[in-house]
Short mmCIF file of C-alpha atoms and ligand atoms in Angstrom, two decimals:
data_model
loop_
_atom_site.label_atom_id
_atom_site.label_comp_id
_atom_site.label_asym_id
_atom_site.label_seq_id
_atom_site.Cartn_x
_atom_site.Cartn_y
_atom_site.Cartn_z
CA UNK A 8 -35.03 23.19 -28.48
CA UNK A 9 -31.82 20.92 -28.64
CA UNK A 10 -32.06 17.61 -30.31
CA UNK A 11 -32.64 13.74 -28.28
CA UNK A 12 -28.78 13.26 -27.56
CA UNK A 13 -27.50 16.83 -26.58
CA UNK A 14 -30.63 17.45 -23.69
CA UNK A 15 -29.78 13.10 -22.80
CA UNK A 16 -26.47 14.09 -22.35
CA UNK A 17 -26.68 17.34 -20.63
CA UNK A 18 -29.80 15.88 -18.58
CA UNK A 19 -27.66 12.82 -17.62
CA UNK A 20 -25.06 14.11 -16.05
CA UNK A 21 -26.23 17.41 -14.29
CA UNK A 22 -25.12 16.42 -10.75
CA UNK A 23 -27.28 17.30 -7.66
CA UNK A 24 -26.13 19.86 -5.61
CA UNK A 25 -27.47 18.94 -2.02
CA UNK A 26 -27.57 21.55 0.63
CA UNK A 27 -27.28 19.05 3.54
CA UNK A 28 -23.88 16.91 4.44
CA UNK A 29 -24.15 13.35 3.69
CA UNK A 30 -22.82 10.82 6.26
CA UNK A 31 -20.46 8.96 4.15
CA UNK A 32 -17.91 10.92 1.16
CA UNK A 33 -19.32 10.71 -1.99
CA UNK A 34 -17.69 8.37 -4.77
CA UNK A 35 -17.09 11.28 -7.42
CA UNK A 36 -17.07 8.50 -10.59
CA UNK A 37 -16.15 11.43 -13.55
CA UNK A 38 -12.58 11.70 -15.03
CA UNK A 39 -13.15 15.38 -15.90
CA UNK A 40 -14.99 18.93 -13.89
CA UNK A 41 -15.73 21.78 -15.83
CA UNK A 42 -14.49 25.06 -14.75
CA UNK A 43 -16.90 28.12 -16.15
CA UNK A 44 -13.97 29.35 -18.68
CA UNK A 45 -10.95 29.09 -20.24
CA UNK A 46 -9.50 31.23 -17.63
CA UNK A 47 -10.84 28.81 -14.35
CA UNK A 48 -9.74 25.68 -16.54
CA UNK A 49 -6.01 26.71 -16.73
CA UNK A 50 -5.54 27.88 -13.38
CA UNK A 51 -6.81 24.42 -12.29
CA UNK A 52 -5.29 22.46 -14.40
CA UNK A 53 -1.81 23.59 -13.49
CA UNK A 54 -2.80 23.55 -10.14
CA UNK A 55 -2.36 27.28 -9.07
CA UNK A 56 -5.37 27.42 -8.02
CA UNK A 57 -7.70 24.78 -5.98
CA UNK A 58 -10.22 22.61 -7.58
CA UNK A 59 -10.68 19.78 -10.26
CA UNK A 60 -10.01 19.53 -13.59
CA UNK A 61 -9.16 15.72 -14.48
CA UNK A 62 -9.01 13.16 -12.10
CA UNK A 63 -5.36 11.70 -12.95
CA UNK A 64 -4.52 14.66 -11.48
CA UNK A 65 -7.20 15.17 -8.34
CA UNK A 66 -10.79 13.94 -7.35
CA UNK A 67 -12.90 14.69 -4.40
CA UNK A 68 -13.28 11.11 -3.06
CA UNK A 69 -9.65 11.16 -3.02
CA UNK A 70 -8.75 14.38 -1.85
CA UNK A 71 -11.32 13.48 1.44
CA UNK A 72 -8.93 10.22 1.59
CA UNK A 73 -6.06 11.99 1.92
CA UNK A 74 -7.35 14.61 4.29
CA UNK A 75 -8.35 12.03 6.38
CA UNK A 76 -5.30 9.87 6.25
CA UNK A 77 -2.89 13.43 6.87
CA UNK A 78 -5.58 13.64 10.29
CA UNK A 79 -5.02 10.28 11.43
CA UNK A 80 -1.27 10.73 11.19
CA UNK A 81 -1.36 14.10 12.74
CA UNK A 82 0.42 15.32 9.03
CA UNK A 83 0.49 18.31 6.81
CA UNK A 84 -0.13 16.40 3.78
CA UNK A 85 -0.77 12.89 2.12
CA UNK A 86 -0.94 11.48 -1.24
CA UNK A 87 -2.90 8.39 -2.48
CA UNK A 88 -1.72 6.00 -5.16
CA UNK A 89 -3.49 2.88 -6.54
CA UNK A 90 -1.38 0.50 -4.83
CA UNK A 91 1.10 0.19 -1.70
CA UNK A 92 3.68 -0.67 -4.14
CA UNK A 93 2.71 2.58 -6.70
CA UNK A 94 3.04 4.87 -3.07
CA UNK A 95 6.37 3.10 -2.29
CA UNK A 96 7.86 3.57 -6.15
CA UNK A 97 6.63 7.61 -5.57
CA UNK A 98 7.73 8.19 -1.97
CA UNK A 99 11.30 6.59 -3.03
CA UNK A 100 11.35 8.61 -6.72
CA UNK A 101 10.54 11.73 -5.08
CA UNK A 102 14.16 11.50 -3.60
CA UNK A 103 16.41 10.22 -5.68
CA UNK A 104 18.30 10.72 -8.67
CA UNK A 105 20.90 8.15 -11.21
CA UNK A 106 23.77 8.40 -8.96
CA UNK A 107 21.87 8.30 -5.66
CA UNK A 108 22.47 5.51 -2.79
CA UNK A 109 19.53 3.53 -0.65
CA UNK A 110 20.24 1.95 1.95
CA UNK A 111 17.54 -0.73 3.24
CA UNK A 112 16.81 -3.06 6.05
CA UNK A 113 17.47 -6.58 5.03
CA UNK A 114 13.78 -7.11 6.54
CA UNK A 115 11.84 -5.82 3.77
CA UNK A 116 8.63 -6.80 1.73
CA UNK A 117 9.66 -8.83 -1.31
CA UNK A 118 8.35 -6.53 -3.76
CA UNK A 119 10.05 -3.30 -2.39
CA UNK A 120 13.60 -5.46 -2.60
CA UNK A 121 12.44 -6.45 -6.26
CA UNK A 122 11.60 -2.82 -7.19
CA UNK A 123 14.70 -1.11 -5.73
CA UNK A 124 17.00 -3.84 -7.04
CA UNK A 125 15.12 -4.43 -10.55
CA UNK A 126 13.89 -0.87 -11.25
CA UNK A 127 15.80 1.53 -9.06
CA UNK A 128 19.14 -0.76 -9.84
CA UNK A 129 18.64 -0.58 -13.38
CA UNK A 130 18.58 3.44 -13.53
CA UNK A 131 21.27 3.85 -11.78
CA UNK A 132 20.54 4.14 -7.94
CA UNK A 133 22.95 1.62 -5.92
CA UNK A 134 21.03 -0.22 -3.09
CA UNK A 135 22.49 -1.60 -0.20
CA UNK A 136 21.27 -4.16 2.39
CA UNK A 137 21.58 -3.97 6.31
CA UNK A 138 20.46 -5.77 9.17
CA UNK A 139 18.13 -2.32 10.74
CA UNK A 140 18.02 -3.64 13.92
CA UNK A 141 21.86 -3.30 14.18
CA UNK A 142 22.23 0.29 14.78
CA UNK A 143 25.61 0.11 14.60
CA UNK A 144 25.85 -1.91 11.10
CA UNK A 145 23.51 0.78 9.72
CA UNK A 146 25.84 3.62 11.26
CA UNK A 147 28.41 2.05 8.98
CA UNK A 148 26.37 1.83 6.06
CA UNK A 149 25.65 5.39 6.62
CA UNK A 150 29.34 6.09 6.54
CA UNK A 151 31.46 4.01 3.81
CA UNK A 152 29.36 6.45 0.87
CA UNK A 153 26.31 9.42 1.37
CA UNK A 154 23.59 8.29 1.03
CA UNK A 155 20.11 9.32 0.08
CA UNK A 156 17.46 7.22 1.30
CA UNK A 157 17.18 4.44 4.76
CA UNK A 158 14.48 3.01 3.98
CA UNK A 159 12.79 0.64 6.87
CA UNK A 160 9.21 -1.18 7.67
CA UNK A 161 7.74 -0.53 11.22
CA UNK A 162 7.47 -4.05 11.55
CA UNK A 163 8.78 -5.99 8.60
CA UNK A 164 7.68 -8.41 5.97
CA UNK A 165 7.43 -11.18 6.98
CA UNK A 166 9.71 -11.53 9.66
CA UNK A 167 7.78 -9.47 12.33
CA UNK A 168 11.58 -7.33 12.98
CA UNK A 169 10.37 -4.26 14.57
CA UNK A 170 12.34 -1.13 13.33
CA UNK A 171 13.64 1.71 16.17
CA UNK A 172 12.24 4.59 13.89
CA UNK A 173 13.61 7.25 16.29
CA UNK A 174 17.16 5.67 17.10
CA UNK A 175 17.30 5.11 12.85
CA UNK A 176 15.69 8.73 12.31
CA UNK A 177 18.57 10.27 14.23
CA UNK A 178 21.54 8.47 12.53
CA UNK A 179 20.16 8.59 9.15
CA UNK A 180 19.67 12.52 9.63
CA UNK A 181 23.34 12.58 10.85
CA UNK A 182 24.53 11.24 7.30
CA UNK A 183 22.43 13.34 5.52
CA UNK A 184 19.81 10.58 4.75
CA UNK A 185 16.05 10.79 4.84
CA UNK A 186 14.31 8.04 7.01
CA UNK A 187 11.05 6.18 4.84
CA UNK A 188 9.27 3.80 6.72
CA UNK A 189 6.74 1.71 5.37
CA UNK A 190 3.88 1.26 7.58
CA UNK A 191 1.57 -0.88 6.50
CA UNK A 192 1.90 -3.75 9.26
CA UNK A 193 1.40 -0.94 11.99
CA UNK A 194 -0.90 1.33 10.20
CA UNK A 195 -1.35 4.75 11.81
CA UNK A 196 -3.31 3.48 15.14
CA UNK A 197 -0.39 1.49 16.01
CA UNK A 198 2.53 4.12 15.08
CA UNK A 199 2.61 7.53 13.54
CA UNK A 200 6.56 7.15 12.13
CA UNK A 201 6.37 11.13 11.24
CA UNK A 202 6.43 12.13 14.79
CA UNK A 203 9.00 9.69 15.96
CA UNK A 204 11.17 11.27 13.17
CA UNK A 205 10.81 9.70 9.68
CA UNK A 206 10.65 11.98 6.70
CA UNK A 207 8.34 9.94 4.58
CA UNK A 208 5.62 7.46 5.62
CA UNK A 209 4.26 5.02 3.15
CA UNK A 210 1.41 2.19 3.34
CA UNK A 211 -0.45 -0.05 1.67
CA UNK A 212 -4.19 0.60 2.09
CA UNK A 213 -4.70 -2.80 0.52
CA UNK A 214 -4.05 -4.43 4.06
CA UNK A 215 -5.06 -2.68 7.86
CA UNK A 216 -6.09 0.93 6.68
CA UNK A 217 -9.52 -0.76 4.39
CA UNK A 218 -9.04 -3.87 6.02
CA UNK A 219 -11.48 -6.27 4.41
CA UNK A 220 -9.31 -7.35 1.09
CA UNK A 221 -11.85 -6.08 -1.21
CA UNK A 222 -9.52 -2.83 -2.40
CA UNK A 223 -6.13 -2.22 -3.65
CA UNK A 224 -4.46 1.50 -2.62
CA UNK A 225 -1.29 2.91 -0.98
CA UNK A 226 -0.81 6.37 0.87
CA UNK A 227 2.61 8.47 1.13
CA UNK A 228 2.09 10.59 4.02
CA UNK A 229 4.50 13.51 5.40
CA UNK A 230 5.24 17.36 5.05
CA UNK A 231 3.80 19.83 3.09
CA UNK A 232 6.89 20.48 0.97
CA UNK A 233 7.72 16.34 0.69
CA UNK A 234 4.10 15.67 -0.92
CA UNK A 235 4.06 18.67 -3.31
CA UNK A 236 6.87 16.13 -4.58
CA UNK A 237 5.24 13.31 -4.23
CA UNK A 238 1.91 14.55 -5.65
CA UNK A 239 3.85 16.06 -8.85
CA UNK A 240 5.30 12.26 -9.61
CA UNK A 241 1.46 10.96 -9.35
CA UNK A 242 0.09 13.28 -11.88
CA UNK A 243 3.34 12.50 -13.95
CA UNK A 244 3.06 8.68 -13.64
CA UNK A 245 -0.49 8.52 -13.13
CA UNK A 246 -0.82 5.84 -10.73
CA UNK A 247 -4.43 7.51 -9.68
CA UNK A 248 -6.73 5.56 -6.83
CA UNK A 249 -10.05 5.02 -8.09
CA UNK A 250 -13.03 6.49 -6.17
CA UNK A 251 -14.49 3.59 -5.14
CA UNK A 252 -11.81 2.44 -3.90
CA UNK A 253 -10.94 5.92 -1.85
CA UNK A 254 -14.76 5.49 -0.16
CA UNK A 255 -13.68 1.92 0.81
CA UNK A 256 -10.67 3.05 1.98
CA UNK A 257 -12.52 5.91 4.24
CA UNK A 258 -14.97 3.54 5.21
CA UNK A 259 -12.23 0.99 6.87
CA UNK A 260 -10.65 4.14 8.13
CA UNK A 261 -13.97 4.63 10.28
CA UNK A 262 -12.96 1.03 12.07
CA UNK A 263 -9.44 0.66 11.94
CA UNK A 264 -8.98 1.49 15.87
CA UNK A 265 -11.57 -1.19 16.60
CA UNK A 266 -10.11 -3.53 14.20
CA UNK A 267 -6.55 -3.26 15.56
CA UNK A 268 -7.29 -3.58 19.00
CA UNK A 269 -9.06 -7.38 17.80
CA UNK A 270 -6.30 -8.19 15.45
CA UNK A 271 -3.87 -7.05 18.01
CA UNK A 272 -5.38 -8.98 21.11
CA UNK A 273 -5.74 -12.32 19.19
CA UNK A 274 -2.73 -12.23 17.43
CA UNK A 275 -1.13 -12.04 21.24
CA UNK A 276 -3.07 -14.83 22.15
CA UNK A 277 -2.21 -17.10 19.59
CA UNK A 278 1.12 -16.14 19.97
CA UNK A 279 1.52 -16.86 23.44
CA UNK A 280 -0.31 -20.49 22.88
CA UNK A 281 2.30 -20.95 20.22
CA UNK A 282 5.16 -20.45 21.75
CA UNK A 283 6.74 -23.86 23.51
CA UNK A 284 4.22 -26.24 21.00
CA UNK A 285 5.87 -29.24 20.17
CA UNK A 286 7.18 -28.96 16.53
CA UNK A 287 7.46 -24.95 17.02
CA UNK A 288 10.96 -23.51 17.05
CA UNK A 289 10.09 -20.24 17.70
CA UNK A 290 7.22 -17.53 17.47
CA UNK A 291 8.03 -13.95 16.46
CA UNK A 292 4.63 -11.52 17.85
CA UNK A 293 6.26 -8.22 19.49
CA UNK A 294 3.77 -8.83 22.49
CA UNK A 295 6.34 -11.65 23.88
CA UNK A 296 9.17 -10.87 26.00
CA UNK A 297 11.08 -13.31 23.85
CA UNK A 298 10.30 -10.85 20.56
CA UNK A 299 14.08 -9.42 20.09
CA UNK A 300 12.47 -6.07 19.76
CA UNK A 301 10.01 -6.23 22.30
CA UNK A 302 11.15 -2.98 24.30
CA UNK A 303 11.24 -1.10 20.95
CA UNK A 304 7.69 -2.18 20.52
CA UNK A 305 6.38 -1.01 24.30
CA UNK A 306 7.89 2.73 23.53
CA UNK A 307 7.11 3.14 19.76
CA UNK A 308 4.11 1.22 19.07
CA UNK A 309 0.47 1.49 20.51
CA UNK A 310 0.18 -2.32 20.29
CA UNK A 311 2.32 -5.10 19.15
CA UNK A 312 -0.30 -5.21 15.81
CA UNK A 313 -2.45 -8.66 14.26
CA UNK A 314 0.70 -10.21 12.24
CA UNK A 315 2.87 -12.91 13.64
CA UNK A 316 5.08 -15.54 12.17
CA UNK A 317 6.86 -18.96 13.66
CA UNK A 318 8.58 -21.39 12.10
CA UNK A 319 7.98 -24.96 12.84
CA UNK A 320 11.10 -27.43 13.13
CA UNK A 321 10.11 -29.78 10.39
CA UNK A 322 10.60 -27.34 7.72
CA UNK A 323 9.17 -26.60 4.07
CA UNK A 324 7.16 -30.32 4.44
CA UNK A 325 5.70 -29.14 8.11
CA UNK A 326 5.14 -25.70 6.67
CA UNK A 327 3.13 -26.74 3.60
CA UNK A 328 1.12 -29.37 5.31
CA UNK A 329 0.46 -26.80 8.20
CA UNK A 330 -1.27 -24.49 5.69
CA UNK A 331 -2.96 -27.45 4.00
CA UNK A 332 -4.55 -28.40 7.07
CA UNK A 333 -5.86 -25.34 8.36
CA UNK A 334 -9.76 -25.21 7.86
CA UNK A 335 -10.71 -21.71 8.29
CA UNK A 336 -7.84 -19.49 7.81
CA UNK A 337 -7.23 -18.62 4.02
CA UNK A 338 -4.64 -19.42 1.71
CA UNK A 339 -4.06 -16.23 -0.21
CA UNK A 340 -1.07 -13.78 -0.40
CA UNK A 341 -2.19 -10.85 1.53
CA UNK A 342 -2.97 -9.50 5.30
CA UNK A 343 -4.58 -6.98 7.12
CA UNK A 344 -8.18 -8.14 6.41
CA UNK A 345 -11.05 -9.46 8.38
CA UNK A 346 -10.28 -13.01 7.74
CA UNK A 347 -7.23 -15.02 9.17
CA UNK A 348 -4.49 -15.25 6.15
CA UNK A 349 -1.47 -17.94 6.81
CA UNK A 350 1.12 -17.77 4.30
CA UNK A 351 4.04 -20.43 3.86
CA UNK A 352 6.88 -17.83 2.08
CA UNK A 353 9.39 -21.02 1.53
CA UNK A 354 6.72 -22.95 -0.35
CA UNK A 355 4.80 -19.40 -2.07
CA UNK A 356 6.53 -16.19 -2.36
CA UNK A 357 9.60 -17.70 -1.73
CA UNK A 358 9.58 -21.18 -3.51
CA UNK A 359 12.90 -20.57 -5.59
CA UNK A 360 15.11 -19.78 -3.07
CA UNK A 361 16.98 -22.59 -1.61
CA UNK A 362 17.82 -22.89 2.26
CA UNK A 363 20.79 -21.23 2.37
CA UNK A 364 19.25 -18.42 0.06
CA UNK A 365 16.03 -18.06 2.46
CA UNK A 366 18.36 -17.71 5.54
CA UNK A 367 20.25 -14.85 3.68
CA UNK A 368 16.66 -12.90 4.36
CA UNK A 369 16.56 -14.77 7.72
CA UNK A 370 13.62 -16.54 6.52
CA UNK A 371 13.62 -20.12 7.88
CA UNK A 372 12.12 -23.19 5.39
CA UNK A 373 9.41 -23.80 8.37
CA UNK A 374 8.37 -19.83 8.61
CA UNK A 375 4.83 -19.24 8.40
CA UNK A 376 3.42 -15.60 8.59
CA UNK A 377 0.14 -15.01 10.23
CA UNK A 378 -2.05 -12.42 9.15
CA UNK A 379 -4.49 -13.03 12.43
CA UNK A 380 -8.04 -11.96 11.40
CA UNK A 381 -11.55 -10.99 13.79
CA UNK A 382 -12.68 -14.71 13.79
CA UNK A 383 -12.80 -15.92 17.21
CA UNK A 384 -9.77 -16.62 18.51
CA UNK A 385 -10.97 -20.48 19.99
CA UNK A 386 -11.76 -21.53 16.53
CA UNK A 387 -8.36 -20.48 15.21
CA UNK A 388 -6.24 -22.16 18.60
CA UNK A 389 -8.17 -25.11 17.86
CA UNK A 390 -7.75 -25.08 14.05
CA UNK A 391 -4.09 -24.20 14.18
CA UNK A 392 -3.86 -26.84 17.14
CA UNK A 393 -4.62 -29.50 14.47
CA UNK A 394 -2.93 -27.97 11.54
CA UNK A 395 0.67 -28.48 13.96
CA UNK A 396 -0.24 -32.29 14.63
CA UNK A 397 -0.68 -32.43 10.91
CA UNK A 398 2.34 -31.13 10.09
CA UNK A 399 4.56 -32.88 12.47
CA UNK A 400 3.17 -36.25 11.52
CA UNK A 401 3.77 -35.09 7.97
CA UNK A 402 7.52 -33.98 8.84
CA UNK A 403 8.04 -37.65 10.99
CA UNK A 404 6.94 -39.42 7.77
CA UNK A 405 9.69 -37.34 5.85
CA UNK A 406 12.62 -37.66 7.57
CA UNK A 407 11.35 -40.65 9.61
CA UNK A 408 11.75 -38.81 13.02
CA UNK A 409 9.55 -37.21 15.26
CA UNK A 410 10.46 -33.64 15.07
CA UNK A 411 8.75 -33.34 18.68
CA UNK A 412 10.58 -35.92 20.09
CA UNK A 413 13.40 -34.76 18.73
CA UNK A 414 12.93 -32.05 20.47
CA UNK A 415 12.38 -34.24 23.86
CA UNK A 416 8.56 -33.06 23.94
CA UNK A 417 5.79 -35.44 23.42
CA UNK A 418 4.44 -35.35 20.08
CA UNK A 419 0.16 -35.75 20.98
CA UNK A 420 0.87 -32.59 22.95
CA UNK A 421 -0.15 -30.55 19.69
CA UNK A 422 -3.61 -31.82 19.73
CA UNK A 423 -4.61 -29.96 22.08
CA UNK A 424 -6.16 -26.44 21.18
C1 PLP B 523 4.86 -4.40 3.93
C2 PLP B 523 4.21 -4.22 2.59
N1 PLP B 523 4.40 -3.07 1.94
C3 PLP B 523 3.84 -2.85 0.74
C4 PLP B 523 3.04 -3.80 0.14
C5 PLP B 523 2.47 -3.54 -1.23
O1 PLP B 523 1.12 -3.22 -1.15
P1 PLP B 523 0.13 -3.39 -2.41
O2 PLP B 523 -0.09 -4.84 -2.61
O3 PLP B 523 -1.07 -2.60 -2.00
O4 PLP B 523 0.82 -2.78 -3.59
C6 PLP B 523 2.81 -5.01 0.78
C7 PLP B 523 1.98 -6.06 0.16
O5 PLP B 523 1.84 -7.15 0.66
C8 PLP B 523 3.41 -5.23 2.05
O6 PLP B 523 3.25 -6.38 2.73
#
């Protein structure tokens, strides 16, 4: 008989085997599987044949994630990484080389503009900016040197600009470019960019796809051959997604539909209330006519999605009192989750920029972005309906001038939900 410790051990950690299906994935917590020789081990290992070895380099819960994600997106293939930004660095690795050219919207999260500029800059990749809704800016891009990657969001970060994937797909494949979207505003109910023509898709799972802000992740979705790339950099940089966080991700997978259709329908609503407010210049939601891509939005997305931004006319001081006033939204830095999330970029993400900086990413000092959550939508009218008067009487004792009247609309008129 073996000793205490080796039958604890070996005891400990014989896992079931259960004949029946449960009704959620299991979270397979173990770094390493055991093959039954030497043989098994190395075939694994190097990946010529299926199955687990060490979970840097695959795990069940993870591998049911990325099934499930390729589904959704009617894909060959996905890959998951333990952040948005992790999938974004792979997806954009995965094509280029020193020497290479990007070329990327101007409307772009400021974390992707950081990496490509601060990471992909510094090895040698040259990145250029364009506005993407200006198809015939980007054709030019496309033209004064080749170029490797366009990258674009679905609907950007935080200025709500809503990319034409399939207008973009086309000229970018005429210049010998691949098309990357990033698709985390949209998520895969609202647009599937692979079938409208992109080569890669990447998301954050952080935001729609778990949709409760209790899990960090990111996805690169796309063909076969594309994610044998992708999936190579992963076990090379070893940006692995926990398990628990793949079930949580499957589990918001199981409500995402239900979830957009919410987000999407209050975000519209608030929207439409919004626009005209005194103190509100203008309100950028995709389900307006006034949205500059609105038409985009009817033939490439499902729904105009639960994120919308507007800037009020007093500013950084009407934006910052605006956010301090609200009572149930929160102030945090992400999106995509069950609870209402108002950000204030000029006065956040944003702070050191000054005005003329801020406009060169067309982001005005009184933009605030709207991550519009499942509370009900009354409460948030009638929170955000005080949060304006708030603001504009904090922007009249600033400059001494009712930004309302200003505007030749009665001030008291925000008070009302
Ligand atoms: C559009 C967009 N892409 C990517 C990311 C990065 O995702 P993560 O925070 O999961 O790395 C974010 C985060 O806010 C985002 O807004």
């Amino acid at each position: 008989m073996h000793g205490f410790s080796t039958r604890a051990i070996r005891a400990a950690t014989r896992a079931p085997h259960v004949d029946q299906q449960p009704n959620s994935v299991p979270i397979y917590q173990a770094a390493t599987f055991s093959a039954v020789d030497a043989e098994e081990l190395g075939e694994v290992a190097s990946g010529r044949r299926p199955g687990y070895a060490y979970a840097r380099i695959a795990n069940p819960t993870d591998s049911a994630l990325e099934a499930a994600i390729a589904e959704i997106h009617e894909a060959d293939d996905a890959e998951v990484f333990a952040s948005g930004m992790a999938a974004i660095h792979a997806a954009i690795v995965s094509l280029v080389s020193a020497g290479d050219r990007i070329v990327c919207t101007r409307a772009v999260y400021g974390s992707t503009r950081s990496l490509l500029l601060n990471v992909f800059g510094r090895l040698g990749v040259r990145v250029d900016f364009v506005d993407a809704t200006d198809l015939a800016a980007v054709e030019a891009a496309l033209t004064v040197a080749p170029t490797r990657i366009l990258y674009v969001e679905t609907i950007a970060n935080p200025t709500i600009v809503v990319a034409d994937i399939e207008a973009l797909a086309r000229l970018a494949h005429r210049h010998g470019a691949a098309l990357v979207v990033d698709n985390t505003f949209a998520s895969a109910y609202l647009c599937r960019p692979l079938a409208l023509g992109a080569d890669l898709v990447a998301e954050s799972a952080t935001k729609f796809m778990s949709g409760h802000s209790d899990v960090l992740g990111g996805v690169v979705v796309g063909d076969r051959d594309r994610i044998r790339e992708v999936r190579a950099l992963q076990v090379d940089t070893g940006a692995t997604l926990a398990p628990f966080a793949a079930f949580l991700i499957l589990r918001g997978l199981t409500t995402l539909a239900l979830r957009m259709d919410r987000h999407t329908a209050s975000a519209s609503a608030l929207a439409t209330w919004l626009e005209g407010r005194p103190g509100v210049e203008r309100v950028y939601h995709p389900s307006l006519p006034s949205h500059p891509q609105a038409d985009v939005c009817r033939r490439q997305l499902r729904s105009a999605g639960g994120m919308l931004a507007f800037e009020l006319a007093g500013g950084r001081v009407a934006g910052r009192a605006f956010i301090d006033a609200l009572t149930i939204p929160e102030r945090t830095a992400s999106l995509g989750s069950v609870h209402t999330i108002v950000a204030h970029p000029p006065s956040t993400t944003h702070r050191q920029l000054s005005d003329s900086e801020l406009a060169e990413t067309g982001i005005a000092p009184g933009l605030l972005r709207c991550s519009v959550g499942l509370e009900d939508v009354a409460d948030l009218r009638e929170d955000f309906a005080t949060a304006l008067a708030t603001a504009l009487a904090a922007a009249t004792a600033t400059t001494g001038e009712a930004t309302g009247e200003a505007a030749g609309r009665p001030v008291l008129a925000t008070s009302r939900p």
